[in-house]
Short mmCIF file of C-alpha atoms and ligand atoms in Angstrom, two decimals:
data_model
loop_
_atom_site.label_atom_id
_atom_site.label_comp_id
_atom_site.label_asym_id
_atom_site.label_seq_id
_atom_site.Cartn_x
_atom_site.Cartn_y
_atom_site.Cartn_z
CA MET A 1 17.17 -185.15 -29.91
CA SER A 2 16.23 -183.46 -26.66
CA ARG A 3 19.24 -181.84 -25.01
CA ILE A 4 20.13 -181.94 -21.35
CA VAL A 5 20.84 -178.35 -20.28
CA TYR A 6 22.12 -176.96 -16.98
CA VAL A 7 20.07 -174.44 -15.08
CA ASN A 8 21.06 -173.33 -11.55
CA GLY A 9 22.70 -176.49 -10.32
CA SER A 10 20.38 -179.02 -12.10
CA PHE A 11 20.77 -181.00 -15.33
CA VAL A 12 17.30 -181.07 -16.93
CA PRO A 13 15.68 -181.89 -20.32
CA GLU A 14 15.63 -178.65 -22.34
CA ALA A 15 11.74 -178.60 -22.28
CA GLU A 16 11.91 -178.46 -18.43
CA ALA A 17 14.43 -175.79 -18.14
CA VAL A 18 12.86 -172.58 -16.82
CA VAL A 19 14.05 -169.05 -16.15
CA SER A 20 11.77 -166.36 -14.63
CA VAL A 21 10.21 -163.60 -16.72
CA PHE A 22 11.68 -161.17 -14.15
CA ASP A 23 15.21 -162.32 -14.79
CA ARG A 24 17.51 -159.40 -15.43
CA GLY A 25 19.09 -161.25 -18.33
CA PHE A 26 15.63 -161.29 -20.06
CA LEU A 27 14.52 -157.81 -19.17
CA MET A 28 17.79 -155.88 -19.34
CA ALA A 29 20.37 -158.01 -21.08
CA ASP A 30 22.08 -157.87 -17.71
CA ALA A 31 24.20 -160.94 -18.34
CA VAL A 32 27.50 -162.14 -19.67
CA TYR A 33 28.15 -165.28 -21.66
CA GLU A 34 30.99 -167.48 -23.02
CA VAL A 35 31.20 -169.93 -25.94
CA THR A 36 33.71 -172.76 -25.69
CA SER A 37 34.36 -175.22 -28.52
CA VAL A 38 34.37 -178.93 -28.00
CA LEU A 39 36.45 -181.17 -30.41
CA ASP A 40 36.46 -184.95 -29.88
CA GLY A 41 34.61 -184.48 -26.69
CA LYS A 42 37.22 -182.15 -25.15
CA LEU A 43 37.11 -178.46 -24.31
CA ILE A 44 39.21 -176.08 -26.40
CA ASP A 45 41.08 -173.29 -24.47
CA PHE A 46 38.74 -173.76 -21.48
CA ALA A 47 41.10 -171.81 -18.98
CA GLY A 48 41.05 -168.76 -21.31
CA HIS A 49 37.31 -168.64 -21.39
CA CYS A 50 37.09 -168.99 -17.58
CA VAL A 51 39.52 -166.03 -17.17
CA ARG A 52 37.50 -163.79 -19.53
CA LEU A 53 34.19 -164.93 -17.83
CA ALA A 54 35.65 -163.73 -14.44
CA ARG A 55 36.69 -160.52 -16.00
CA SER A 56 33.34 -159.78 -17.65
CA LEU A 57 31.54 -160.52 -14.27
CA GLY A 58 33.95 -158.30 -12.42
CA GLU A 59 33.49 -155.38 -14.79
CA LEU A 60 29.71 -155.53 -14.07
CA GLU A 61 30.13 -156.01 -10.29
CA MET A 62 28.67 -159.49 -10.50
CA LYS A 63 29.86 -162.27 -8.27
CA ASN A 64 31.42 -165.31 -9.98
CA PRO A 65 29.11 -168.13 -8.90
CA HIS A 66 31.67 -170.86 -9.45
CA SER A 67 35.31 -171.56 -9.10
CA GLU A 68 37.30 -172.65 -12.31
CA ALA A 69 37.21 -176.24 -11.06
CA GLU A 70 33.37 -176.14 -10.67
CA TRP A 71 32.88 -174.55 -14.05
CA LEU A 72 35.09 -177.33 -15.59
CA GLN A 73 33.07 -180.02 -13.88
CA ILE A 74 29.77 -178.57 -15.18
CA HIS A 75 31.15 -178.31 -18.73
CA ARG A 76 32.39 -181.89 -18.65
CA ASP A 77 29.08 -183.23 -17.11
CA LEU A 78 27.19 -181.47 -19.99
CA VAL A 79 29.48 -182.96 -22.65
CA ASP A 80 28.97 -186.42 -21.11
CA GLN A 81 25.21 -186.17 -20.60
CA ASN A 82 24.80 -185.07 -24.22
CA GLY A 83 27.25 -187.34 -25.76
CA LEU A 84 28.83 -184.22 -27.38
CA VAL A 85 31.68 -184.97 -29.78
CA ASP A 86 32.06 -181.77 -31.81
CA GLY A 87 30.29 -178.50 -31.15
CA MET A 88 30.04 -175.69 -28.60
CA ILE A 89 29.06 -175.09 -25.11
CA TYR A 90 27.16 -171.88 -24.41
CA LEU A 91 27.29 -170.47 -20.88
CA GLN A 92 25.32 -167.52 -19.57
CA VAL A 93 25.27 -165.84 -16.08
CA THR A 94 22.64 -163.26 -15.46
CA ARG A 95 22.22 -160.94 -12.41
CA GLY A 96 19.23 -163.10 -11.54
CA ASN A 97 15.65 -162.67 -10.67
CA PRO A 98 14.82 -159.88 -8.10
CA GLY A 99 11.07 -160.63 -8.43
CA ASP A 100 10.19 -157.39 -10.24
CA ARG A 101 11.53 -154.94 -12.78
CA ASP A 102 13.84 -152.37 -11.38
CA PHE A 103 16.82 -150.42 -12.93
CA VAL A 104 18.72 -150.56 -9.63
CA TYR A 105 20.88 -153.74 -9.22
CA PRO A 106 19.44 -156.11 -6.64
CA GLY A 107 21.25 -156.92 -3.33
CA PRO A 108 23.47 -159.88 -2.80
CA GLU A 109 20.47 -161.99 -1.52
CA VAL A 110 19.53 -162.42 -5.28
CA MET A 111 21.44 -165.29 -6.76
CA PRO A 112 22.73 -165.19 -10.38
CA THR A 113 21.05 -167.31 -12.95
CA VAL A 114 23.39 -169.81 -14.55
CA VAL A 115 22.46 -171.60 -17.77
CA LEU A 116 24.67 -173.77 -19.97
CA PHE A 117 23.69 -175.75 -23.13
CA THR A 118 25.39 -177.73 -25.82
CA GLN A 119 25.20 -177.18 -29.60
CA SER A 120 26.22 -180.26 -31.64
CA LYS A 121 28.29 -179.39 -34.78
CA PRO A 122 29.59 -182.67 -36.14
CA GLY A 123 32.86 -182.11 -38.05
CA LEU A 124 33.26 -178.55 -36.62
CA ALA A 125 36.93 -178.37 -37.41
CA ASP A 126 36.46 -179.56 -40.94
CA ASN A 127 33.98 -176.78 -41.87
CA PRO A 128 34.06 -176.65 -45.68
CA ALA A 129 33.75 -172.82 -45.46
CA ALA A 130 37.51 -172.70 -44.44
CA LYS A 131 38.38 -173.97 -48.00
CA VAL A 132 36.45 -171.20 -49.78
CA GLY A 133 36.62 -168.45 -47.19
CA TRP A 134 34.07 -165.94 -46.12
CA LYS A 135 32.79 -162.82 -47.95
CA VAL A 136 32.02 -159.88 -45.79
CA ILE A 137 30.45 -156.38 -46.04
CA SER A 138 31.35 -153.36 -43.94
CA ILE A 139 28.76 -151.53 -41.91
CA PRO A 140 29.04 -148.78 -39.23
CA ASP A 141 29.81 -150.01 -35.62
CA LEU A 142 26.79 -148.74 -33.67
CA ARG A 143 27.37 -150.78 -30.51
CA TRP A 144 28.07 -149.45 -26.99
CA ASP A 145 31.52 -148.50 -25.83
CA ARG A 146 32.21 -151.47 -23.56
CA ARG A 147 32.69 -154.25 -26.18
CA ASP A 148 35.45 -155.80 -24.02
CA ILE A 149 32.79 -157.15 -21.74
CA LYS A 150 31.04 -160.19 -23.25
CA THR A 151 27.46 -159.24 -22.52
CA VAL A 152 24.40 -160.74 -24.16
CA GLN A 153 23.46 -157.50 -25.79
CA LEU A 154 23.69 -159.06 -29.21
CA LEU A 155 20.93 -157.20 -31.09
CA TYR A 156 23.33 -155.04 -33.17
CA PRO A 157 25.64 -158.03 -33.99
CA SER A 158 22.47 -159.89 -34.94
CA MET A 159 21.44 -156.97 -37.30
CA GLY A 160 24.95 -157.09 -38.67
CA LYS A 161 24.60 -160.82 -39.57
CA MET A 162 21.15 -160.05 -41.14
CA ALA A 163 22.66 -157.25 -43.21
CA ALA A 164 25.29 -159.74 -44.44
CA LYS A 165 22.60 -162.40 -45.11
CA LYS A 166 20.54 -159.88 -47.13
CA ALA A 167 23.67 -158.94 -49.12
CA GLY A 168 24.28 -162.61 -49.79
CA VAL A 169 27.61 -162.80 -47.88
CA ASP A 170 28.79 -164.47 -44.70
CA ASP A 171 29.33 -161.70 -42.23
CA SER A 172 29.74 -157.93 -41.59
CA TRP A 173 32.77 -156.17 -40.44
CA PHE A 174 32.14 -153.15 -38.18
CA VAL A 175 33.79 -149.85 -38.93
CA GLN A 176 34.28 -146.98 -36.61
CA ASP A 177 36.35 -143.74 -37.32
CA GLY A 178 37.30 -145.15 -40.72
CA VAL A 179 38.82 -148.27 -39.37
CA VAL A 180 37.63 -151.84 -38.80
CA THR A 181 36.77 -152.76 -35.20
CA GLU A 182 35.79 -156.49 -35.56
CA GLY A 183 33.34 -158.84 -37.14
CA THR A 184 29.83 -159.43 -35.71
CA SER A 185 31.06 -162.21 -33.53
CA ASN A 186 34.84 -162.54 -34.33
CA ASN A 187 38.07 -160.60 -34.40
CA ALA A 188 39.42 -159.23 -37.75
CA TYR A 189 42.95 -159.45 -39.28
CA ILE A 190 44.76 -158.78 -42.49
CA VAL A 191 47.99 -160.23 -43.81
CA LYS A 192 50.62 -158.32 -45.75
CA GLY A 193 53.53 -160.46 -46.89
CA SER A 194 54.21 -162.65 -43.85
CA LYS A 195 53.06 -159.88 -41.39
CA ILE A 196 49.73 -160.21 -39.46
CA ILE A 197 48.00 -156.96 -38.68
CA THR A 198 45.13 -156.71 -36.12
CA ARG A 199 43.75 -154.02 -33.93
CA PRO A 200 45.18 -153.66 -30.39
CA LEU A 201 43.08 -154.59 -27.42
CA SER A 202 40.88 -151.80 -25.95
CA ASN A 203 37.34 -151.27 -24.87
CA ASP A 204 36.42 -151.10 -28.67
CA ILE A 205 36.67 -154.88 -29.21
CA LEU A 206 36.14 -158.14 -27.44
CA HIS A 207 39.30 -159.62 -26.22
CA GLY A 208 39.09 -162.80 -28.18
CA ILE A 209 40.38 -165.96 -26.62
CA THR A 210 41.16 -167.41 -30.07
CA ARG A 211 43.02 -164.14 -30.84
CA VAL A 212 45.36 -164.61 -27.82
CA ALA A 213 46.15 -168.26 -28.87
CA VAL A 214 46.61 -167.39 -32.56
CA LEU A 215 48.94 -164.38 -31.93
CA ARG A 216 50.93 -166.51 -29.57
CA LEU A 217 51.29 -169.36 -32.00
CA ALA A 218 52.02 -167.01 -34.95
CA ALA A 219 54.90 -165.39 -32.91
CA GLU A 220 56.14 -168.89 -32.01
CA ALA A 221 56.19 -169.63 -35.79
CA GLN A 222 58.37 -166.53 -36.38
CA MET A 223 55.61 -164.65 -38.06
CA GLU A 224 55.55 -160.82 -37.58
CA ILE A 225 52.70 -159.25 -35.78
CA GLU A 226 51.60 -155.64 -35.92
CA GLU A 227 48.89 -154.52 -33.52
CA ARG A 228 47.17 -151.47 -35.23
CA ALA A 229 43.83 -150.60 -36.81
CA PHE A 230 43.32 -150.99 -40.54
CA SER A 231 40.67 -149.51 -42.90
CA VAL A 232 38.45 -151.39 -45.19
CA ASP A 233 40.47 -149.88 -48.12
CA GLU A 234 43.73 -151.33 -46.73
CA ALA A 235 42.02 -154.62 -46.10
CA GLN A 236 40.93 -154.87 -49.66
CA ARG A 237 44.45 -154.34 -50.85
CA ALA A 238 45.98 -156.82 -48.37
CA ASP A 239 47.41 -160.23 -49.44
CA GLU A 240 45.00 -162.18 -47.18
CA ALA A 241 42.44 -161.53 -44.52
CA PHE A 242 40.74 -163.58 -41.81
CA ILE A 243 38.71 -163.71 -38.63
CA THR A 244 39.07 -165.67 -35.41
CA SER A 245 36.49 -166.96 -32.96
CA ALA A 246 35.85 -169.92 -30.69
CA SER A 247 33.39 -171.45 -33.16
CA ALA A 248 35.00 -170.54 -36.57
CA PHE A 249 38.62 -170.95 -35.32
CA VAL A 250 40.72 -169.28 -38.06
CA MET A 251 38.47 -168.43 -41.09
CA PRO A 252 39.93 -166.86 -44.26
CA VAL A 253 38.05 -163.72 -45.61
CA VAL A 254 38.30 -163.56 -49.38
CA GLU A 255 36.05 -160.60 -50.29
CA ILE A 256 35.20 -157.32 -48.66
CA ASP A 257 32.48 -155.11 -49.99
CA GLY A 258 32.55 -156.90 -53.36
CA THR A 259 36.36 -156.61 -53.74
CA ALA A 260 38.47 -159.75 -53.74
CA VAL A 261 41.20 -159.84 -51.22
CA GLY A 262 44.48 -161.04 -52.84
CA THR A 263 43.68 -163.84 -55.34
CA GLY A 264 40.05 -164.07 -54.01
CA LYS A 265 40.89 -167.46 -52.62
CA PRO A 266 42.16 -168.58 -49.06
CA GLY A 267 45.89 -167.89 -48.91
CA GLN A 268 48.80 -169.85 -47.48
CA VAL A 269 49.41 -167.85 -44.37
CA VAL A 270 45.83 -168.19 -43.05
CA ALA A 271 45.70 -171.87 -44.05
CA ARG A 272 48.93 -172.45 -42.01
CA LEU A 273 47.59 -170.47 -39.06
CA ARG A 274 44.38 -172.50 -39.09
CA GLU A 275 46.28 -175.76 -39.09
CA ILE A 276 48.77 -174.65 -36.32
CA TYR A 277 45.87 -173.40 -34.20
CA LEU A 278 43.80 -176.48 -34.51
CA ASP A 279 46.73 -178.88 -33.96
CA GLU A 280 47.88 -177.06 -30.82
CA MET A 281 44.37 -176.55 -29.41
CA ARG A 282 43.39 -180.26 -29.90
CA ARG A 283 46.66 -181.26 -28.20
CA ALA A 284 45.93 -179.00 -25.15
CA ALA A 285 42.24 -179.65 -24.96
CA VAL A 286 40.91 -180.77 -21.59
N1 PDD B 1 31.76 -164.68 -30.32
N2 PDD B 1 34.39 -160.42 -31.16
C1 PDD B 1 33.13 -160.57 -30.90
C2 PDD B 1 32.19 -159.27 -30.91
C3 PDD B 1 32.57 -161.85 -30.48
O1 PDD B 1 31.30 -161.98 -30.23
C4 PDD B 1 33.53 -162.92 -30.47
C5 PDD B 1 33.08 -164.26 -30.01
C6 PDD B 1 34.83 -162.65 -30.76
C7 PDD B 1 35.93 -163.81 -30.77
O2 PDD B 1 36.18 -164.21 -29.36
P1 PDD B 1 36.59 -165.67 -29.08
O3 PDD B 1 37.79 -165.95 -29.88
O4 PDD B 1 36.89 -165.67 -27.66
O5 PDD B 1 35.49 -166.57 -29.48
C8 PDD B 1 35.28 -161.38 -31.15
C9 PDD B 1 31.18 -165.94 -30.01
C10 PDD B 1 31.88 -167.15 -30.63
C11 PDD B 1 29.73 -166.04 -30.10
O6 PDD B 1 29.13 -165.00 -29.83
O7 PDD B 1 29.17 -167.00 -30.53
#
């Protein structure tokens, strides 16, 4: 089915959606993005994604082209026009098309390019992978030092996903200075007893919107949280491990570099967190 996508104020069939070859998003990865999940036609944690979008744009001295209310309307129109039930909305804002290639940022006369599209994933919340868990490998983190900004520079994460695919597993965990930073497109956690351990926020990782919600809900459920880095070795000896992201929600990790975590099967703490997260997010969806 042909999708209706959003480009710079217009809703058009995907085949008619056009961006210039001089767009800085294309030439220089000069762009930021967000991915928001949709369950039962409603947006999950939309406000959180809007806040992070504004922050990413601000860090790159880019103007936010829309208010939160306008972004919400565009998202909702896109859901309606595509009859989206379960899936994701991808949003990208680039520094626009200055008409030529130049390392210097263009002036304010150049408008940002805004693109949004839907990805249909029927039964997204019932992903069977959550019952078996992911296997991951660890690889060096060779990304730039501003991973807190959600830019479209996704070549290294893409290489990490390919390394995982070639190794016959589901994802790669990045390692820097002997400790895990995050997954290719998700935040990483381990569980020891009833304590959840995850890296504190810094420029080394993306400030996951799912991470904020999961840590809040875990604290409300009286679970203990320790924000500190952990090594692959410690993760392999943990009781449970998991990742969070807007598209995978809370996903158990059952094997790291060929070593089973805990029983090698998804554990109870992660299963409970996934359930709490999905229940609460469905309830608060807009
Ligand atoms: N990725 N870390 C990285 C490097 C990410 O790319 C993502 C999200 C996350 C989790 O953030 P959130 O909980 O806000 O989704 C952490 C999205 C889903 C993607 O690129 O498709």
